[in-house]
PDB file of C-alpha atoms in Angstrom:
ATOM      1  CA  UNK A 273     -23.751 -32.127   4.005  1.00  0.00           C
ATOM      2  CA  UNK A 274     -22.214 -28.235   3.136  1.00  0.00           C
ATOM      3  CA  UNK A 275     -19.907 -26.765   0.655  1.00  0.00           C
ATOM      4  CA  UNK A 276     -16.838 -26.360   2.004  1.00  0.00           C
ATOM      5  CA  UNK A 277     -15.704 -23.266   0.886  1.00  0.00           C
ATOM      6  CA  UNK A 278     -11.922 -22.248   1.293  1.00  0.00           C
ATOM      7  CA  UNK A 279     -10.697 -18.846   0.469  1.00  0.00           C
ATOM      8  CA  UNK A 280      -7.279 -18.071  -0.290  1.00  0.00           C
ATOM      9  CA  UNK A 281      -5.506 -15.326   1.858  1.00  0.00           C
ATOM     10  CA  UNK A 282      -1.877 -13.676   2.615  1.00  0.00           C
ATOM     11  CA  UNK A 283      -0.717 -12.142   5.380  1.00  0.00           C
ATOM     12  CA  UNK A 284       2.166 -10.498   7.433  1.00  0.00           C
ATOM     13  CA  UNK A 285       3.392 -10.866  10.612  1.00  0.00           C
ATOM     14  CA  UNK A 286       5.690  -7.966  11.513  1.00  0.00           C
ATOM     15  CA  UNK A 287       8.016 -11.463  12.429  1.00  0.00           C
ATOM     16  CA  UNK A 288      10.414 -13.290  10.335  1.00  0.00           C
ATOM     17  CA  UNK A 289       8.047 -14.452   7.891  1.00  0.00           C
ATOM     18  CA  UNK A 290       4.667 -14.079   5.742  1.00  0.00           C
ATOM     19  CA  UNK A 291       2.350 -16.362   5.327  1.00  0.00           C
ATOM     20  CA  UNK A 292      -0.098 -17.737   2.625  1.00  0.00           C
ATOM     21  CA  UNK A 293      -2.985 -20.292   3.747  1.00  0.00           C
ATOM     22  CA  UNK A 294      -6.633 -21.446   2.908  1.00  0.00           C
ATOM     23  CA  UNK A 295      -9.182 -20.324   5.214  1.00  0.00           C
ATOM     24  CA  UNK A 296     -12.232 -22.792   5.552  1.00  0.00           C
ATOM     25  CA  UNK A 297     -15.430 -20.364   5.887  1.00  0.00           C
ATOM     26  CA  UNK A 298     -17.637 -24.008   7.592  1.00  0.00           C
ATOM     27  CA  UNK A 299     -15.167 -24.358  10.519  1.00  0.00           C
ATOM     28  CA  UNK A 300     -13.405 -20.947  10.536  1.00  0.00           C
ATOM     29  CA  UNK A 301      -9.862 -22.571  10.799  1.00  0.00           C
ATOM     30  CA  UNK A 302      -7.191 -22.246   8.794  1.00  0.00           C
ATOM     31  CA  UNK A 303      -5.003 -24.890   6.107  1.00  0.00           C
ATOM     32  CA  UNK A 304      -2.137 -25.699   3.682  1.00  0.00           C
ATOM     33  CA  UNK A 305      -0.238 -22.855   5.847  1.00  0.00           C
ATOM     34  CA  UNK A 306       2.832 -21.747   3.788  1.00  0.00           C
ATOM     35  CA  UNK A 307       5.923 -19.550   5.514  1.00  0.00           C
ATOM     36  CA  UNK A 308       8.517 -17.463   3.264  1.00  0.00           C
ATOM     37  CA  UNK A 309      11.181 -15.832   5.302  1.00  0.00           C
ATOM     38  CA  UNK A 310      10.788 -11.673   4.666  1.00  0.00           C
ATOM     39  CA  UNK A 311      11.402  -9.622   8.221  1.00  0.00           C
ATOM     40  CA  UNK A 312       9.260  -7.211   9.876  1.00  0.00           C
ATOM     41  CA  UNK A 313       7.055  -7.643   6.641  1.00  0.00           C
ATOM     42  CA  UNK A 314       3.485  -5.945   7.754  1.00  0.00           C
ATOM     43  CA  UNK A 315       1.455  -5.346   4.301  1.00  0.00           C
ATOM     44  CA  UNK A 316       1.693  -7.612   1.531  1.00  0.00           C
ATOM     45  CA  UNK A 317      -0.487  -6.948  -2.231  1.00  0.00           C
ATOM     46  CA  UNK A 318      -0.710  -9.855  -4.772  1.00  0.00           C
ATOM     47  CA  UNK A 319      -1.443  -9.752  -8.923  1.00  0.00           C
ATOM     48  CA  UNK A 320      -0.674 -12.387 -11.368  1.00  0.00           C
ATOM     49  CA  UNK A 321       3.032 -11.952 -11.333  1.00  0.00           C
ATOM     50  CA  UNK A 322       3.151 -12.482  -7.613  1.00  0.00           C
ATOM     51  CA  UNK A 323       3.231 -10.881  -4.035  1.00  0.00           C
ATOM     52  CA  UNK A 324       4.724  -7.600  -2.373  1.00  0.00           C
ATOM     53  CA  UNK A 325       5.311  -7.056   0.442  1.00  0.00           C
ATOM     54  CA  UNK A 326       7.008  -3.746   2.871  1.00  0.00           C
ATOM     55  CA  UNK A 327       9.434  -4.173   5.511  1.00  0.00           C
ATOM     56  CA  UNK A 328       8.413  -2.083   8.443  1.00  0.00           C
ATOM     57  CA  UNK A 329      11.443  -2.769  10.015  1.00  0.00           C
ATOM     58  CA  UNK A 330      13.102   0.470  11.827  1.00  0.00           C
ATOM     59  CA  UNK A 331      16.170  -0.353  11.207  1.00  0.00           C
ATOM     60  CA  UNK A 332      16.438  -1.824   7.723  1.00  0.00           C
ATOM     61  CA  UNK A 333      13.325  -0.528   6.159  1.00  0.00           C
ATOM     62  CA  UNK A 334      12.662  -1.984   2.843  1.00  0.00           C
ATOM     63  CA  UNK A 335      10.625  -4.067   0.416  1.00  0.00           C
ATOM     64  CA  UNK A 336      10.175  -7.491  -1.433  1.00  0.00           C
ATOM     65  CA  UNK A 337       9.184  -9.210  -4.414  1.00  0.00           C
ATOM     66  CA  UNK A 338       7.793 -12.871  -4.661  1.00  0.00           C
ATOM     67  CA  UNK A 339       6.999 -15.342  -7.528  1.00  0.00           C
ATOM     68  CA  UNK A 340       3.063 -16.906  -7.746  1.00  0.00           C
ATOM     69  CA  UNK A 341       4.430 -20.022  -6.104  1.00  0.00           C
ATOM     70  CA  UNK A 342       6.014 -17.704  -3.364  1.00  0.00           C
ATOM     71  CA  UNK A 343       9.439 -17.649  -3.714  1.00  0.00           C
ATOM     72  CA  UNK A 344      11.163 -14.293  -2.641  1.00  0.00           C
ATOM     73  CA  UNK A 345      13.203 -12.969  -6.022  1.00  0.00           C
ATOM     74  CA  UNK A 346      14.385  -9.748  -5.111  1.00  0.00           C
ATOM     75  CA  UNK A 347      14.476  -7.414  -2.259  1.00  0.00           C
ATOM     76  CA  UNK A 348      16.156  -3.779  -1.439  1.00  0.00           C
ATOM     77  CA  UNK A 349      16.907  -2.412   1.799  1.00  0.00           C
ATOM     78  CA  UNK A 350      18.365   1.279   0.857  1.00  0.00           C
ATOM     79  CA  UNK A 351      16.858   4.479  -0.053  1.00  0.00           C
ATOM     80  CA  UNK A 352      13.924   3.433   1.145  1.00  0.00           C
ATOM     81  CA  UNK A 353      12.007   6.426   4.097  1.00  0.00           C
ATOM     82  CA  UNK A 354      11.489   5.319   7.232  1.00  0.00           C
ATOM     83  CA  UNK A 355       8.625   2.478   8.358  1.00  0.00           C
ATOM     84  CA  UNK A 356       7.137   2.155   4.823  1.00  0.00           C
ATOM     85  CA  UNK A 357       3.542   0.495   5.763  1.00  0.00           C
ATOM     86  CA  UNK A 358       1.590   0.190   2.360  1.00  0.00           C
ATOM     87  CA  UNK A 359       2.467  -0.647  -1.157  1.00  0.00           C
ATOM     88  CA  UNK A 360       1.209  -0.231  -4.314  1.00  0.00           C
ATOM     89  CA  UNK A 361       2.112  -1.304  -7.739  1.00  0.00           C
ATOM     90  CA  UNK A 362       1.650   0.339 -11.357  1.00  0.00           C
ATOM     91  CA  UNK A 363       1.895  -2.308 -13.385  1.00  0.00           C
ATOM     92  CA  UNK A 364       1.378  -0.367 -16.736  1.00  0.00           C
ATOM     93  CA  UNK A 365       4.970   1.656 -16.587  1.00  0.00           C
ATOM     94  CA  UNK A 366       6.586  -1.446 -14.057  1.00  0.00           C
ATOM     95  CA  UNK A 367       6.869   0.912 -11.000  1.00  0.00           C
ATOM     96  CA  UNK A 368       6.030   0.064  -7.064  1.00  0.00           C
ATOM     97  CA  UNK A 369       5.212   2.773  -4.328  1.00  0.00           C
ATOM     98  CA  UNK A 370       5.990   2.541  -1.127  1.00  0.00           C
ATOM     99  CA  UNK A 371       4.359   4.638   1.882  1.00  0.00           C
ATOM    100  CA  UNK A 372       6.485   5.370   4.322  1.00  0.00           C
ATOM    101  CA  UNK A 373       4.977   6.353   8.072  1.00  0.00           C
ATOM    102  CA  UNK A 374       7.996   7.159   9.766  1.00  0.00           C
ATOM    103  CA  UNK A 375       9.246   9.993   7.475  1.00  0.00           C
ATOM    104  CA  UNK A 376       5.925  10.696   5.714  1.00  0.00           C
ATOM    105  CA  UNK A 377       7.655  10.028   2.266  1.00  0.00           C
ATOM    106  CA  UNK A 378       6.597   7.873  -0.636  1.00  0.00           C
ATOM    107  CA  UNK A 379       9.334   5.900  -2.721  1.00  0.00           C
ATOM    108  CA  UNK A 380       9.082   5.090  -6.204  1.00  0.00           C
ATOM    109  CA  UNK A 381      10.768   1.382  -7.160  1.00  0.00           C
ATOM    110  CA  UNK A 382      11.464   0.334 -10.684  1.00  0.00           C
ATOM    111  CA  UNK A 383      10.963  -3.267 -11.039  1.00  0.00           C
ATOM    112  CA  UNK A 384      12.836  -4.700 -14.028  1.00  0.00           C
ATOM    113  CA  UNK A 385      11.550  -7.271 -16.654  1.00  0.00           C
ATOM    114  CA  UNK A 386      11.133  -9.950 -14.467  1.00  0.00           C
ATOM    115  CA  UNK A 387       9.537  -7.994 -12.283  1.00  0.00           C
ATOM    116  CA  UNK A 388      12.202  -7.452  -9.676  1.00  0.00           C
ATOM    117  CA  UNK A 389      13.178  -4.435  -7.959  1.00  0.00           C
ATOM    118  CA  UNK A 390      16.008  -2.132  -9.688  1.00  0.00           C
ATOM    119  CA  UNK A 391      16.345   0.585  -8.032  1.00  0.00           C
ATOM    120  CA  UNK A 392      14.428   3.512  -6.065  1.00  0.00           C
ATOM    121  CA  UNK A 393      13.538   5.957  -8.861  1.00  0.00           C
ATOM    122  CA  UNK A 394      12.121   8.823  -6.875  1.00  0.00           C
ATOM    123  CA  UNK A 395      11.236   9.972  -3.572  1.00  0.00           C
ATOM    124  CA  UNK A 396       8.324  12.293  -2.813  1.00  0.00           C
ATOM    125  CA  UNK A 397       8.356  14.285   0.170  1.00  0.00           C
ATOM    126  CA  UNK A 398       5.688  16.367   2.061  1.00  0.00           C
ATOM    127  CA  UNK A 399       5.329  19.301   4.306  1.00  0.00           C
ATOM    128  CA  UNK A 400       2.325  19.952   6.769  1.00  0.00           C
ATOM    129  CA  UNK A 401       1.306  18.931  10.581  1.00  0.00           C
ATOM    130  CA  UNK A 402      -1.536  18.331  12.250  1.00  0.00           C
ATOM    131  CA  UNK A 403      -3.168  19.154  16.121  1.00  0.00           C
ATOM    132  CA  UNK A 404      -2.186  15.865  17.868  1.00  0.00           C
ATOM    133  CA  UNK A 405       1.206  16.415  18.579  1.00  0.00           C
ATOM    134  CA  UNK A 406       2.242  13.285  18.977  1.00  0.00           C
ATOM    135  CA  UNK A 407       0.935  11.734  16.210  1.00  0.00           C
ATOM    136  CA  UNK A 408       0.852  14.636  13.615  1.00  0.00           C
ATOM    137  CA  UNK A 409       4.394  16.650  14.313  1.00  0.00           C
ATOM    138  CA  UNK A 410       5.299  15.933  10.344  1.00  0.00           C
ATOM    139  CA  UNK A 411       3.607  14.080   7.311  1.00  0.00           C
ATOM    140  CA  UNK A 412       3.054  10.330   7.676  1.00  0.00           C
ATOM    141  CA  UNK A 413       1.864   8.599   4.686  1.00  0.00           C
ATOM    142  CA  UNK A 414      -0.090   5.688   5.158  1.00  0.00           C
ATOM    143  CA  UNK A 415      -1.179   4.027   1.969  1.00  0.00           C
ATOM    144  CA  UNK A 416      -0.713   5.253  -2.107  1.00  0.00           C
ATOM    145  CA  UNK A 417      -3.969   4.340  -3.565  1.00  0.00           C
ATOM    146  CA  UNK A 418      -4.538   4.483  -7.518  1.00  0.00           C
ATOM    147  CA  UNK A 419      -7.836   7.046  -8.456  1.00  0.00           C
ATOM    148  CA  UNK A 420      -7.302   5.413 -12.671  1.00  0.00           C
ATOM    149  CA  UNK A 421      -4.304   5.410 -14.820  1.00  0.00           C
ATOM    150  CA  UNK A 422      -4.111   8.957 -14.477  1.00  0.00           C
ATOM    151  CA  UNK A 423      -4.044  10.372 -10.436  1.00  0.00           C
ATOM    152  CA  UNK A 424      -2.795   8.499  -7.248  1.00  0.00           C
ATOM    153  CA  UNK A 425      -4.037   9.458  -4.226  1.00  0.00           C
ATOM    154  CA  UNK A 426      -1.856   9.380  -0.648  1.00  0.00           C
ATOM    155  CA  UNK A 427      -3.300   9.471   2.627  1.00  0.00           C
ATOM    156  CA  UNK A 428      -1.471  11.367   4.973  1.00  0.00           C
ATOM    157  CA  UNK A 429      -2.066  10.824   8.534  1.00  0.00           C
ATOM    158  CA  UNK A 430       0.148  13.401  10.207  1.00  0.00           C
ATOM    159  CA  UNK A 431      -1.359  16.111   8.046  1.00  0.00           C
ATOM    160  CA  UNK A 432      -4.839  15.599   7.769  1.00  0.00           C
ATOM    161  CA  UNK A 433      -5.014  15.508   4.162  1.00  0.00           C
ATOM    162  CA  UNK A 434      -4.871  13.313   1.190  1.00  0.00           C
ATOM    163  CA  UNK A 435      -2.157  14.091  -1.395  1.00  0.00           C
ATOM    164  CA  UNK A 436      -3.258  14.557  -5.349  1.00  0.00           C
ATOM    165  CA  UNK A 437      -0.571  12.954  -7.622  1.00  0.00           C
ATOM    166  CA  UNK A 438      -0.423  13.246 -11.155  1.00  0.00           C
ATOM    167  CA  UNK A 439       1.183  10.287 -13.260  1.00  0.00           C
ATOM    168  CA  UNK A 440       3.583  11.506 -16.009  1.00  0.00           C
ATOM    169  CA  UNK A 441       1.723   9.446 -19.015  1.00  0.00           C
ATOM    170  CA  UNK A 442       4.815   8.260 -20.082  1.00  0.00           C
ATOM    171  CA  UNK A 443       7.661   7.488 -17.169  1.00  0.00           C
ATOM    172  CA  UNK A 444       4.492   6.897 -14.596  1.00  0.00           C
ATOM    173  CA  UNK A 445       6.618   9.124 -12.367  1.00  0.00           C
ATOM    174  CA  UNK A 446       4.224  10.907 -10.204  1.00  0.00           C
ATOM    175  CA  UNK A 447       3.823  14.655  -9.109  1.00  0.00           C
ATOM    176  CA  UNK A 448       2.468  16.048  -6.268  1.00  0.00           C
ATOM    177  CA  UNK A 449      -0.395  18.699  -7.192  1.00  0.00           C
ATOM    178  CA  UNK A 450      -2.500  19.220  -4.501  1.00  0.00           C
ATOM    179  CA  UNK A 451      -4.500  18.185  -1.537  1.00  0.00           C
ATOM    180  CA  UNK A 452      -7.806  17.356  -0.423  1.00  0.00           C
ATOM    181  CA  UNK A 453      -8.165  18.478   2.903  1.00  0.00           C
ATOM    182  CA  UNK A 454      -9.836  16.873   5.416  1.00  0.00           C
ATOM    183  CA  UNK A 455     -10.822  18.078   9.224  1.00  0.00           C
ATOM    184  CA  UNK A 456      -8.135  18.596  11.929  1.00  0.00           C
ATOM    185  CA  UNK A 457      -7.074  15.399  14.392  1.00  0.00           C
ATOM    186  CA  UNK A 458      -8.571  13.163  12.043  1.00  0.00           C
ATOM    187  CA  UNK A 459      -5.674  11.092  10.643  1.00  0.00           C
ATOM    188  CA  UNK A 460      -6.586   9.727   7.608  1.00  0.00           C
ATOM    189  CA  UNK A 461      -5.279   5.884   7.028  1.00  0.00           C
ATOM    190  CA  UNK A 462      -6.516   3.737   4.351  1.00  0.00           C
ATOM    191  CA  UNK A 463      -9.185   3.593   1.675  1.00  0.00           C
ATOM    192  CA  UNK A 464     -10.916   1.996  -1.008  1.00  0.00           C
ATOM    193  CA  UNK A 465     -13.717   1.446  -3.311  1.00  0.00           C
ATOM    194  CA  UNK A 466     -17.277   0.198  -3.934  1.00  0.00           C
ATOM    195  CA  UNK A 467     -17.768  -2.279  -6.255  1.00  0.00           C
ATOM    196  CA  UNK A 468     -18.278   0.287  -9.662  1.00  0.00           C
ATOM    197  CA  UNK A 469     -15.341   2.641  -8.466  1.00  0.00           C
ATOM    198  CA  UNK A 470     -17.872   5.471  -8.370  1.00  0.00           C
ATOM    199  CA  UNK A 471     -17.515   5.683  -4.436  1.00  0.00           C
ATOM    200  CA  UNK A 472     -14.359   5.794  -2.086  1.00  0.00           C
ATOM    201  CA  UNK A 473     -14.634   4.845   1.728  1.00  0.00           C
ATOM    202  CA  UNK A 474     -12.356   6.382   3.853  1.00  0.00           C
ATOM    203  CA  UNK A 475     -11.160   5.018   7.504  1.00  0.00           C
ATOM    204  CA  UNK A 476      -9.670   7.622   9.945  1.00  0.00           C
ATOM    205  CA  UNK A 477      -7.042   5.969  12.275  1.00  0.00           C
ATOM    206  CA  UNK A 478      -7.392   9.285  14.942  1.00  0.00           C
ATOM    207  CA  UNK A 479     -10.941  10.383  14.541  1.00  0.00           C
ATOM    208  CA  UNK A 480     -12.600   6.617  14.109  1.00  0.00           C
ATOM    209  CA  UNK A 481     -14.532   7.442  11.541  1.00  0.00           C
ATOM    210  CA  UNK A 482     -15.446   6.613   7.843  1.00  0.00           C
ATOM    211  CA  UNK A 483     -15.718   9.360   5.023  1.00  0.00           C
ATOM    212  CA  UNK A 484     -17.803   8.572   1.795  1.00  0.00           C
ATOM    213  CA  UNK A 485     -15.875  10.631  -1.076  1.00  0.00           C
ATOM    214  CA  UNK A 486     -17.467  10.453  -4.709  1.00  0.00           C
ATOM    215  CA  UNK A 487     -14.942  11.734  -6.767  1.00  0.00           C
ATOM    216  CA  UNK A 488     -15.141  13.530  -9.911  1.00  0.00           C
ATOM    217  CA  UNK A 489     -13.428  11.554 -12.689  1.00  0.00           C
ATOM    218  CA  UNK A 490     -14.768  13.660 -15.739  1.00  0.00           C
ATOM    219  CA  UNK A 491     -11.861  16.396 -16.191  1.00  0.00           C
ATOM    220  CA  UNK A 492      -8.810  17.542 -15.351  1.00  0.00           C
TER     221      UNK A 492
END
């Protein structure tokens, strides 16, 4: 006799749908496997109003909103840049970020009271480069990732560096102060933290490594 343990997960497809399911962790198969139409939908994020997700599509780039129960309730497909691959969401001032690849931008949604998406607010863009030609010819954000309330940081693939936003205390509208820079060809791509936040792992999509950052969260 065992526990049968089965762990809720979410996932996109870069297809015509995404997909919630339970995954057993005994027999390492999968159940109660639940589609919601969303195209080209790569990276979804989940909180207790409900998903969302980017549309990577290179066409039609975009993003979308779902309910707990994983109904779509609002979506925009317009003044959004070009292959947006991550999101993020500040809950506190009702704002989502998008990353966008292709043009190395991030977009600022405003959700409205029922947590739908208004309108883009802002767009930041970027200047810089990196040695791989191919890979690193202009900025290419890859993922907005929240240091506190405060400071977002952006990873930026193309230019080897992670963007240092600073959140306007009261619109959330963020402001691009500076950059950490890290070594040349790397291409930095997503991070996160240990379990007490006092420790951020970075992966490098170009380099194949992983960069332990302690930042300093006393100051300024």
């Amino acid at each position: 006799m065992f526990l049968q343990i089965l762990i809720p997960i979410f996932f996109g497809t870069y297809g015509n749908n995404i997909y919630t399911a339970d995954f057993d962790t005994e027999t390492r198969t999968f159940s109660n496997i639940v589609a919601t139409p969303a195209h080209d939908a790569s990276f979804i994020i989940k909180d207790e109003d409900g998903y969302f997700a980017v549309s990577e599509n290179k066409d039609n780039p975009g993003a979308y909103t779902f309910s707990p129960d994983f109904k779509e309730t609002s979506h925009i497909f317009s003044g959004i840049g070009e292959y947006p691959c991550n999101i993020y969401r500040d809950k506190k001032h009702n704002l989502v970020y998008t990353a966008n690849y292709g043009s190395g931008t991030i977009s600022v949604l405003k959700l409205n009271r029922q947590n739908r998406i208004k309108k883009v607010a802002a767009t930041l863009e970027f200047e810089g480069s990196g040695p791989k030609v191919d890979q690193q010819s202009h900025p290419r954000i890859h993922q907005v990732f929240a240091l506190n309330d405060d400071w977002l940081l952006a990873n930026d693939l193309g230019a080897d560096c992670i963007r240092i936003l600073k959140v306007n205390p009261r619109t959330g509208m963020p402001s691009h102060i500076s950059d950490f820079n890290l070594p040349a060809g790397c291409g930095p791509r997503i991070m996160t933290f240990n379990s007490d936040h006092s420790i951020i792992y970075l992966v490098t999509e170009l380099s194949r490594e992983v960069y332990v950052i302690r930042p300093d969260l006393s100051g300024d």
